[in-house]
Amino acid sequence: MRASPSFLGPSLSICNALVLLTCTCGTLGTALLPAWTSTHASLCDSTFNSAKTVFGTNFAQCYALCAKTANCSQFAVTNANWHQQSKNPACNLAPPCAEQCTTSPGYCKNWNTYTCASGAAATCSSPLPPTPGPGPGPGPPPPPPPPPAPITFKLSATLHDSMVLQRAPAAAVVWGFAPRGTTVTTTFGGETIISTANSTTVGAPHCCVWRAKLPPTAANSTPQTISFAASTGERATLQDVLFGDVYICGGQSNMAFSVGGNENAAAYRKEADKYPSIRLFTVGQGTKSHVPRSDLATIEQNWEAASSTTVSDGSRFNYFSAVCWFFGKNVHDGLGGTVPIGLVSNNWPGTKVEQWTPPETTAQCGHAATGELYNAMIVPYTVGPMAVSGFAWYQGESDVGGTPDLPDQNFNYTCTQTAMIQQWRSAFEVPDAFFAVVQLSTWLYPHAGETGTVPHLLAAMRDQQLASGTAVGKGFAYATNADYGAGNNIHPPYKQHVGQRLANAALSIVYGQPIDWRSPTYASAAVTTAIGVAVVTVSLHDVEGGLVLKPAFNHGMPPMLRGCAALNTANPGTCAFGSVQFNDAARSWVNATVGLSVDKKAIVLGARAPPGATTAIATSYGWGSVPMMTVYRADMDGEDGQLPVLPWNKTL
């Protein structure tokens, strides 16, 4: 569904009229909309956050209104990714939506506003007439879901030629579906494994699962073949299979952001030709489900070897994830190129953490998780489950919000993220699996015209992301992307930095290499005051290699180049430098100079006290929407993964 920019702002009734004349089947153009609409096609092809950044609250209101008349409101309300919805004919979306209306009352709103014509063609029928009466009525009952397709023998869609399976000591599992009682013979490496399709513990659309646990196999870049024969007569093979380490990369749009959108994309794409033993898979962003699904319904990029054409199709948001690629490439290099790496890009722009975990998981956090992406995009991997080395997670932008300085700010994100990590580890049967999160980058939060929110919510979110480490414990890691932002662009095109930081964390935690992957963090502070100037010496954790000062990359990004003073006047804390708070009546924050101690292992902040102040009472550094981070670990100087001191806001 697309709306014209001319409808934004006060003309919401016109926007509503447009929506009522629009059909959500695959092509949205000339039959039902005026020709000029196509000139603004990119408007609703953006994710909600990006569009909201550009158009402000009027766009959000128009969008919410549009969502109410969509086939299934969840498709719009939770991620607003219309261009992904339009890739799938509405005929494929309507039956699940109808089923959800039956099983989850209130989930779909006006799902029957549009109906699909019968047959395979992706065409739309006329909108149904509105329900008579003074208000929106329930409308006619939804049609029953189509009968399930006959069960036949097949491999899981998560498996394919040219994939990577997890190496020893893990025993990789391969699996599939067949009628109950079917015997499946799996042949690999001279060994035969017999299994029977009898499990009914997973959801639609398949009844019975068969599984074969392969013998633990060492890392091997020599292509292997795995053969399958069913007692019903069907056969299948997996060819060009490598054994190495498998990682799943998940999250929202910044994880979906592709190599093609990164700076120096042409060079990075060419470089990918050197990595044929890195294999890539991208889950499609076209299926959600409120019940667990046993198999993937949408695949954007099936397993294939890395190359200049498979790491990018030239776009910014199709295959392949830039963060995931740089992470995997650096792990591969760090292991000397001897271990194949399998990378699964599994993400959906504009989504919340609650969509990626079952409802019961976040009950302890005061949330009712929807779980529709977990059911459709993660559960299929847990049916085996697929053996993995770990996960990389870049998400949280859509969860920023709430009331600052209260336990539920950012919707209690530490609790929900922690619950998700623990649940995924359990579902994949790897209790201490490597799980690394990316600390969010920059954008101007709150958005223009919004009230009741402050930039500190984004700063607090960054802390909440890292706080999961306390509860999760072993295997948890982080990598910040706060120092290489793009101003008000929520999708910075500099993913090589966070990719190497994630890889260094994995090389240390998973592979035991002596790499210092942790950014320096606040430890303690001491203050001295003389001649009206407060000098605060801040001691840090993880500074064995010493510190170095560098220009703040973020300061060179628009709109910061046009002046942080005006931005901070409108929303204090947008541009976040080093600051000292004093004990005057106003509890004033004063920008501070940032220097290093003599031994270059501590930060020294200096600020002149305002009238009426006698001492400093708190310090902050980079604590806001756009951190001005100027202090880095001296080791790794010049490398993409050089580690900055992380922002803080601490009382003395």
XYZ file of C-alpha atoms in Angstrom:
652
model
C 0.000 0.000 0.000
C 1.311 3.442 -0.842
C 0.119 6.927 -0.005
C 1.013 10.155 -1.709
C 3.046 12.724 0.232
C 0.417 15.271 -0.728
C -1.915 13.495 1.661
C 0.324 13.952 4.676
C -0.456 16.423 7.411
C -4.017 17.551 8.046
C -5.601 15.833 5.039
C -5.931 12.531 6.842
C -9.468 11.990 5.588
C -8.109 12.086 2.044
C -5.452 9.601 3.037
C -8.192 7.366 4.394
C -10.113 7.634 1.147
C -7.045 6.618 -0.792
C -6.533 3.628 1.449
C -10.102 2.502 0.962
C -9.520 2.454 -2.791
C -6.214 0.634 -2.606
C -5.641 -3.082 -2.862
C -2.734 -4.826 -1.177
C -2.012 -7.426 -3.852
C 1.406 -7.622 -5.450
C 1.310 -4.612 -7.804
C -0.127 -1.453 -6.415
C -0.415 0.801 -9.332
C -2.432 1.887 -12.231
C -5.676 -0.069 -11.937
C -6.825 1.379 -8.634
C -4.704 4.486 -8.072
C -4.196 7.649 -10.105
C -1.118 7.572 -12.277
C 0.650 10.215 -10.205
C 0.742 7.899 -7.219
C 3.519 5.861 -8.796
C 5.778 8.899 -8.765
C 5.748 8.731 -4.986
C 6.166 4.982 -4.767
C 9.222 5.228 -2.548
C 7.285 6.863 0.270
C 5.824 3.707 1.731
C 8.767 1.616 0.604
C 10.684 2.985 3.579
C 10.584 1.449 7.001
C 8.437 3.228 9.545
C 11.330 4.731 11.486
C 13.005 6.143 8.392
C 9.783 7.630 7.064
C 8.912 9.007 10.461
C 12.293 10.711 10.615
C 11.574 12.487 7.338
C 7.894 13.305 7.659
C 7.385 13.609 11.414
C 4.234 12.878 13.340
C 1.849 13.709 10.493
C 3.278 10.810 8.545
C 2.956 8.589 11.598
C -0.701 9.513 11.941
C -1.378 8.941 8.271
C 0.464 5.656 8.444
C -1.482 4.474 11.479
C -4.696 5.352 9.671
C -3.594 3.427 6.618
C -2.718 0.457 8.794
C -6.269 0.205 10.101
C -7.550 -0.699 6.668
C -4.784 -3.111 5.713
C -5.416 -6.817 5.320
C -3.840 -7.543 8.661
C -2.951 -4.617 10.893
C 0.094 -6.325 12.343
C 1.762 -6.225 8.921
C 1.726 -2.456 9.106
C 1.571 -1.455 12.751
C 4.623 -3.377 13.879
C 7.041 -2.691 11.061
C 5.502 -0.610 8.296
C 7.571 -2.338 5.668
C 5.176 -2.035 2.774
C 7.588 -2.862 -0.004
C 8.232 -6.264 1.545
C 4.508 -6.900 1.897
C 3.949 -6.003 -1.742
C 6.388 -8.693 -2.856
C 3.820 -11.289 -1.858
C 0.402 -11.529 -3.485
C -2.326 -10.767 -1.019
C -3.850 -14.109 -1.974
C -0.994 -15.684 -0.047
C -1.462 -13.410 2.932
C -5.233 -13.501 3.288
C -5.740 -17.106 4.474
C -3.262 -16.840 7.387
C -4.781 -13.496 8.271
C -8.252 -14.975 8.234
C -7.066 -17.845 10.408
C -5.510 -15.410 12.860
C -8.766 -13.487 13.049
C -10.423 -16.715 14.059
C -7.827 -17.849 16.565
C -6.708 -14.455 17.873
C -9.673 -12.059 17.999
C -8.539 -8.482 17.763
C -5.302 -9.288 15.977
C -6.607 -8.403 12.546
C -8.546 -5.225 11.962
C -10.871 -5.127 9.004
C -8.961 -8.013 7.449
C -11.797 -8.408 5.010
C -11.652 -4.867 3.657
C -9.985 -6.426 0.635
C -10.404 -9.901 -0.727
C -8.352 -11.808 -3.245
C -9.811 -13.132 -6.417
C -9.863 -16.885 -6.657
C -7.141 -18.685 -8.485
C -3.395 -18.345 -8.562
C -3.324 -14.909 -10.159
C -2.217 -12.144 -7.824
C -5.155 -9.888 -8.595
C -7.514 -8.120 -6.267
C -11.262 -7.997 -6.236
C -13.228 -4.890 -5.355
C -13.245 -3.805 -1.730
C -16.073 -5.241 0.276
C -18.764 -2.734 1.198
C -18.472 -1.291 4.713
C -20.592 -2.827 7.440
C -23.820 -0.835 7.927
C -24.386 0.846 11.235
C -23.195 3.772 13.329
C -19.694 2.378 13.867
C -17.279 -0.229 12.570
C -18.951 -3.584 12.944
C -17.421 -7.034 12.928
C -18.271 -7.608 9.259
C -18.953 -11.027 7.802
C -17.186 -14.027 9.357
C -13.803 -14.884 7.853
C -13.647 -17.746 5.384
C -12.148 -20.985 6.658
C -8.423 -21.522 5.980
C -7.618 -23.599 2.909
C -7.140 -27.324 3.473
C -3.529 -28.317 4.205
C -1.490 -29.588 1.312
C -0.854 -33.323 1.266
C 2.217 -34.221 3.315
C 5.091 -35.411 1.182
C 8.720 -36.178 1.837
C 10.917 -33.085 1.806
C 13.985 -31.563 3.381
C 13.694 -28.571 5.674
C 13.886 -25.334 3.708
C 16.716 -24.285 6.036
C 18.900 -26.894 4.294
C 20.191 -26.581 0.754
C 23.108 -27.288 -1.521
C 26.222 -25.191 -0.789
C 25.406 -24.751 2.893
C 27.678 -24.995 5.931
C 26.879 -27.449 8.712
C 28.325 -27.083 12.196
C 31.647 -28.860 12.660
C 32.795 -31.134 15.483
C 32.534 -31.403 18.395
C 28.891 -30.699 17.581
C 26.893 -33.367 15.789
C 25.019 -31.536 13.037
C 21.348 -32.411 12.618
C 19.589 -32.596 9.254
C 15.843 -32.996 9.110
C 12.718 -32.807 7.055
C 9.087 -33.828 6.784
C 7.176 -36.890 5.640
C 3.932 -38.764 6.316
C 3.800 -40.342 9.746
C 5.738 -43.579 9.937
C 7.915 -42.897 6.886
C 11.417 -44.296 7.282
C 14.231 -42.071 6.036
C 17.721 -43.369 5.340
C 20.459 -40.736 5.478
C 23.856 -41.583 3.993
C 26.931 -39.527 4.728
C 30.641 -40.301 4.804
C 30.096 -44.031 4.532
C 27.662 -44.069 7.455
C 23.925 -44.701 7.372
C 21.422 -43.158 9.791
C 17.848 -44.463 9.952
C 15.104 -42.187 11.230
C 11.325 -42.206 11.272
C 8.866 -39.378 10.742
C 6.827 -39.368 13.908
C 7.209 -36.037 15.707
C 4.167 -33.759 15.940
C 5.663 -31.247 18.371
C 6.054 -28.382 15.913
C 3.454 -26.242 14.238
C 1.933 -25.798 10.813
C 2.080 -26.716 8.057
C 3.738 -30.127 8.469
C 2.676 -33.046 10.604
C 5.657 -35.271 11.033
C 9.341 -34.593 11.369
C 12.257 -36.912 10.781
C 15.734 -36.085 12.046
C 19.184 -37.507 11.403
C 22.132 -36.673 13.637
C 25.311 -36.805 11.589
C 28.615 -38.000 13.028
C 30.722 -35.088 14.350
C 32.796 -33.880 11.411
C 35.905 -31.719 11.498
C 36.111 -28.426 9.625
C 36.469 -29.232 5.961
C 36.477 -27.097 2.835
C 36.112 -30.164 0.611
C 32.515 -30.339 -0.662
C 30.496 -33.195 0.823
C 27.308 -34.919 -0.324
C 24.507 -36.110 1.947
C 21.868 -38.442 0.482
C 18.347 -39.175 1.684
C 15.964 -41.976 0.709
C 12.404 -42.264 2.011
C 10.477 -45.507 2.335
C 7.781 -43.851 0.208
C 10.205 -43.793 -2.734
C 11.292 -40.150 -2.765
C 14.961 -39.202 -2.720
C 16.933 -36.032 -2.072
C 20.543 -34.909 -1.817
C 22.509 -32.042 -0.326
C 25.580 -31.298 -2.418
C 28.589 -29.022 -1.979
C 28.138 -29.077 1.810
C 31.001 -27.748 3.935
C 31.570 -28.244 7.660
C 32.580 -25.252 9.732
C 30.925 -22.759 12.085
C 27.392 -21.413 11.680
C 26.174 -18.051 12.968
C 22.696 -16.529 12.831
C 22.516 -12.740 12.464
C 19.206 -11.203 13.502
C 17.493 -7.917 14.238
C 15.876 -5.073 12.355
C 16.873 -2.730 9.540
C 20.462 -2.044 10.566
C 21.151 -5.766 10.440
C 19.251 -6.004 7.160
C 21.301 -3.115 5.708
C 23.326 -4.716 2.930
C 26.893 -4.629 1.711
C 25.618 -2.718 -1.307
C 24.718 0.243 0.902
C 28.011 0.345 2.785
C 30.733 2.868 2.050
C 33.308 1.505 -0.398
C 30.726 -1.073 -1.467
C 32.390 -1.808 -4.805
C 35.698 -2.709 -3.143
C 34.037 -4.860 -0.496
C 31.986 -6.687 -3.121
C 35.095 -7.443 -5.162
C 36.872 -8.666 -2.033
C 34.094 -11.227 -1.444
C 35.331 -13.258 -4.415
C 38.236 -14.332 -2.198
C 35.921 -16.092 0.284
C 34.225 -19.079 -1.428
C 34.204 -21.029 1.847
C 31.925 -18.448 3.453
C 28.354 -19.448 2.626
C 25.357 -17.109 2.835
C 21.623 -17.542 3.439
C 19.015 -14.770 3.733
C 15.581 -15.509 5.178
C 12.792 -13.736 3.321
C 10.884 -10.881 4.934
C 7.494 -12.038 3.805
C 5.966 -14.336 6.402
C 4.657 -13.773 9.919
C 2.694 -16.231 11.999
C 0.940 -16.263 15.348
C 1.456 -20.006 15.554
C 4.839 -21.780 15.325
C 5.734 -22.856 11.794
C 7.785 -25.946 11.170
C 9.443 -24.580 8.038
C 10.396 -21.357 6.326
C 7.764 -20.000 3.962
C 9.863 -17.204 2.488
C 13.500 -17.293 1.373
C 15.221 -14.292 -0.184
C 18.609 -15.878 -0.829
C 19.242 -19.595 -0.585
C 22.585 -20.998 0.497
C 25.369 -19.980 -1.875
C 29.087 -19.246 -1.779
C 30.213 -15.701 -1.109
C 31.128 -13.712 -4.191
C 30.850 -10.214 -5.577
C 27.314 -10.993 -6.758
C 26.045 -12.879 -3.696
C 27.118 -10.380 -1.008
C 25.052 -7.699 -2.737
C 22.614 -7.119 -5.542
C 23.563 -3.444 -5.441
C 20.699 -2.365 -3.176
C 20.819 -1.111 0.408
C 18.357 -3.528 1.974
C 18.273 -6.827 0.119
C 20.966 -9.445 0.495
C 23.459 -9.658 2.105
C 23.607 -8.135 5.608
C 26.680 -5.901 5.858
C 27.106 -6.392 9.609
C 26.786 -10.146 9.238
C 29.214 -10.214 6.304
C 31.933 -8.156 8.000
C 31.501 -10.225 11.157
C 31.815 -13.539 9.322
C 34.665 -12.381 7.086
C 36.732 -11.261 10.065
C 36.055 -14.490 11.966
C 37.126 -16.432 8.878
C 40.325 -14.379 8.593
C 41.002 -14.674 12.317
C 40.901 -18.466 12.007
C 43.438 -18.370 9.201
C 40.884 -19.139 6.506
C 40.814 -22.825 7.502
C 37.264 -22.981 8.872
C 34.260 -22.488 6.562
C 31.724 -20.022 7.921
C 27.963 -20.255 7.410
C 26.038 -17.001 7.864
C 22.252 -16.809 8.159
C 20.813 -13.301 7.808
C 17.455 -13.413 9.596
C 15.946 -9.985 10.176
C 12.991 -7.688 9.497
C 13.171 -3.861 9.486
C 11.187 -1.809 11.956
C 10.504 -4.653 14.388
C 10.496 -4.887 18.182
C 12.249 -7.465 20.303
C 8.862 -8.828 21.422
C 8.197 -10.043 17.884
C 11.248 -12.281 18.026
C 10.338 -14.383 21.042
C 7.292 -16.401 22.203
C 4.635 -14.552 24.224
C 5.327 -16.445 27.427
C 8.999 -15.479 27.319
C 8.499 -11.810 28.154
C 5.618 -12.170 30.613
C 8.135 -11.661 33.430
C 8.977 -8.287 31.864
C 5.412 -7.016 31.889
C 5.035 -7.501 28.139
C 2.843 -9.625 25.934
C 5.229 -10.618 23.175
C 3.575 -11.198 19.829
C 6.156 -13.704 18.598
C 5.023 -13.690 14.968
C 8.573 -13.383 13.615
C 9.940 -15.935 16.039
C 7.263 -18.369 14.904
C 7.879 -17.829 11.198
C 11.624 -17.177 11.002
C 13.315 -18.732 14.051
C 11.206 -21.772 14.947
C 12.004 -23.490 11.613
C 15.665 -23.578 12.651
C 14.847 -25.030 16.057
C 12.982 -28.038 14.642
C 16.293 -29.871 14.201
C 17.599 -27.837 15.850
C 20.288 -26.509 13.530
C 23.648 -26.717 15.298
C 25.200 -23.252 15.565
C 28.203 -21.525 17.098
C 26.291 -18.419 18.050
C 24.297 -15.312 17.242
C 24.815 -11.635 16.400
C 21.931 -9.276 17.211
C 21.390 -5.680 16.016
C 18.008 -4.414 17.175
C 16.434 -1.955 19.587
C 15.658 1.190 17.614
C 11.950 0.313 17.538
C 11.902 -0.226 21.308
C 13.197 3.240 22.213
C 10.447 5.110 24.041
C 8.542 5.316 27.286
C 9.234 7.560 30.253
C 12.832 8.567 30.996
C 14.406 7.579 34.309
C 11.721 5.052 35.202
C 12.196 1.278 35.408
C 10.045 0.764 32.333
C 11.903 3.219 30.076
C 12.423 1.809 26.614
C 9.770 -0.760 27.498
C 11.964 -2.609 30.000
C 14.375 -3.575 27.238
C 17.070 -5.197 29.362
C 14.499 -7.682 30.633
C 13.026 -8.459 27.217
C 16.388 -8.775 25.464
C 17.723 -11.006 28.231
C 14.633 -13.219 28.066
C 15.003 -13.518 24.295
C 18.676 -14.518 24.526
C 17.934 -17.174 27.109
C 15.000 -18.509 25.112
C 16.956 -18.744 21.850
C 19.820 -20.540 23.553
C 17.385 -23.020 25.031
C 15.531 -23.573 21.744
C 18.788 -24.222 19.886
C 20.013 -26.426 22.739
C 23.239 -24.439 23.173
C 22.965 -23.001 26.714
C 26.171 -20.937 26.523
C 26.052 -20.015 22.842
C 27.950 -16.898 21.828
C 25.447 -14.045 21.709
C 26.696 -10.584 20.751
C 24.548 -7.444 20.624
C 25.290 -4.224 18.752
C 24.995 -1.040 20.789
C 22.796 1.354 18.812
C 24.170 4.071 16.586
C 22.922 7.629 16.163
C 19.804 9.398 15.047
C 18.038 12.528 16.270
C 15.703 11.172 18.900
C 13.118 12.526 19.535
C 12.020 13.146 15.969
C 11.195 16.644 14.825
C 7.900 17.820 16.252
C 7.637 15.126 18.911
C 7.180 16.067 22.543
C 7.389 14.237 25.826
C 10.587 12.393 24.975
C 14.258 13.212 25.464
C 17.503 12.183 23.765
C 18.545 10.436 26.956
C 16.191 7.566 26.127
C 18.491 6.531 23.288
C 21.502 6.868 25.580
C 19.734 4.788 28.229
C 18.875 2.144 25.631
C 22.564 1.665 24.876
C 23.190 0.919 28.548
C 20.179 -1.382 28.729
C 21.485 -3.405 25.794
C 24.763 -4.084 27.582
C 23.104 -4.772 30.941
C 21.835 -8.113 29.615
C 25.372 -9.404 30.061
C 24.961 -9.520 33.832
C 22.016 -11.928 33.620
C 23.146 -13.868 30.566
C 26.701 -14.438 31.731
C 28.981 -16.732 29.786
C 29.091 -16.215 26.032
C 27.602 -12.710 26.034
C 29.394 -9.979 24.088
C 28.760 -6.533 22.690
C 30.121 -4.164 20.071
C 29.264 -0.500 19.896
C 28.212 1.302 16.739
C 27.627 4.599 18.544
C 30.854 6.222 17.368
C 30.315 5.703 13.624
C 26.852 7.128 13.083
C 25.435 9.169 10.251
C 23.750 11.974 12.149
C 20.017 11.828 11.633
C 20.281 8.885 9.242
C 19.324 5.888 11.353
C 21.174 3.596 8.924
C 24.870 4.540 9.016
C 26.793 3.066 6.058
C 29.927 2.202 8.058
C 29.210 -1.344 9.152
C 32.813 -2.547 8.773
C 33.693 -1.147 12.202
C 31.050 -2.946 14.211
C 31.567 -6.073 12.095
C 35.222 -6.348 13.118
C 34.379 -5.624 16.759
C 31.840 -8.445 16.781
C 34.357 -10.770 15.159
C 37.040 -9.927 17.718
C 34.587 -10.754 20.494
C 33.871 -14.135 18.895
C 37.561 -14.863 18.303
C 38.168 -14.278 22.013
C 35.096 -15.937 23.522
C 34.454 -18.815 21.115
C 37.985 -19.547 19.950
C 40.069 -18.506 22.957
C 42.308 -16.064 21.113
C 44.083 -13.408 23.232
C 42.142 -10.441 21.849
C 40.914 -7.553 23.995
C 37.441 -7.037 22.596
C 35.830 -4.976 25.387
C 35.551 -1.218 25.065
C 36.815 0.769 28.077
C 34.006 1.625 30.489
C 33.535 3.917 33.493
C 34.958 2.604 36.779
C 35.232 5.512 39.240
C 36.021 9.208 39.467
C 37.808 11.693 41.717
C 37.237 15.467 41.685
C 39.361 18.431 42.679
C 38.204 22.054 42.529
C 40.481 25.082 42.405
C 40.008 28.674 41.251
C 36.471 27.891 40.126
C 37.473 25.002 37.881
C 36.515 21.378 38.554
C 38.907 18.701 37.363
C 37.493 15.175 37.365
C 39.762 12.192 36.759
C 37.741 9.213 35.514
C 39.259 5.747 35.919
C 38.217 3.084 33.409
C 37.985 -0.666 33.004
C 39.793 -2.421 30.130
C 42.534 0.107 29.370
C 45.559 -2.200 29.430
C 46.867 -0.810 26.146
C 46.425 2.826 27.127
C 44.283 5.510 25.511
C 44.530 7.895 22.580
C 42.536 10.977 21.560
C 40.927 11.144 18.107
C 38.501 13.554 16.407
C 34.847 12.675 16.930
C 33.642 11.038 13.714
C 30.029 11.925 14.527
C 30.813 15.649 14.681
C 31.449 15.628 10.947
C 27.971 14.322 10.123
C 25.057 16.576 9.148
C 23.203 18.195 10.810
C 25.925 18.399 13.489
C 28.094 20.283 11.005
C 25.499 23.062 10.990
C 25.828 23.526 14.743
C 25.225 21.418 17.820
C 24.293 24.478 19.885
C 20.955 24.879 18.134
C 20.226 21.170 18.304
C 20.972 21.060 22.025
C 18.846 24.124 22.665
C 15.873 22.375 21.074
C 16.593 19.009 22.702
C 19.378 19.074 25.312
C 21.660 16.089 25.007
C 21.307 15.613 21.256
C 25.010 16.299 20.665
C 26.656 14.686 23.668
C 30.143 15.841 24.640
C 31.991 15.420 27.911
C 30.114 17.279 30.655
C 30.296 18.029 34.360
C 27.295 18.742 36.598
C 27.640 21.163 39.506
C 25.849 21.681 42.820
C 24.447 25.151 42.085
C 20.723 25.730 42.485
C 20.043 24.838 38.844
C 22.219 21.710 39.003
C 23.872 22.990 35.833
C 25.586 20.780 33.283
C 28.659 22.409 31.751
C 30.556 21.187 28.693
C 33.994 19.959 29.667
C 37.374 19.640 28.058
C 38.383 16.012 27.510
C 41.999 14.995 28.050
C 44.102 12.085 29.251
C 46.013 11.423 32.452
C 49.802 11.313 32.415
C 49.820 7.505 32.150
C 47.151 7.682 29.428
C 44.879 5.245 31.240
C 42.287 7.696 32.578
C 40.149 10.509 31.181
C 40.456 13.988 32.660
C 37.408 16.281 32.395
C 37.736 19.986 33.147
C 34.894 22.504 33.488
C 34.448 25.976 34.982
C 31.933 26.072 37.816
C 28.842 28.284 37.301
C 27.958 30.986 39.862
C 26.880 29.517 43.180
C 28.567 26.140 42.635
C 31.270 24.815 44.922
C 31.924 21.343 43.527
C 31.077 18.853 40.805
C 28.433 16.242 41.548
C 28.239 14.176 38.332
C 29.923 13.568 34.981
C 28.825 12.356 31.607
C 30.522 11.514 28.329
C 28.743 10.912 25.040
C 25.440 10.591 26.879
C 22.854 11.491 24.244
C 21.481 10.761 20.810
C 24.741 11.582 19.001
C 27.785 10.795 21.173
C 30.930 12.803 20.485
C 33.357 10.003 21.294
C 36.997 11.103 21.165
C 38.835 8.614 23.409
C 39.914 5.190 22.115
C 42.098 2.313 23.181
C 45.554 2.897 21.751
C 45.971 -0.686 20.562
C 44.439 -1.521 17.176
C 44.912 2.133 16.204
C 43.958 2.518 12.566
C 41.986 -0.743 12.384
C 38.256 -0.836 11.707
C 37.653 -2.457 15.072
C 39.507 0.028 17.264
C 37.599 0.324 20.528
C 36.170 3.610 21.859
C 35.495 4.452 25.495
C 31.749 3.891 25.958
C 29.411 6.715 27.033
C 28.390 7.138 30.666
C 26.343 9.314 33.017
C 27.426 8.884 36.635
C 27.070 10.735 39.924
C 30.214 11.377 41.956
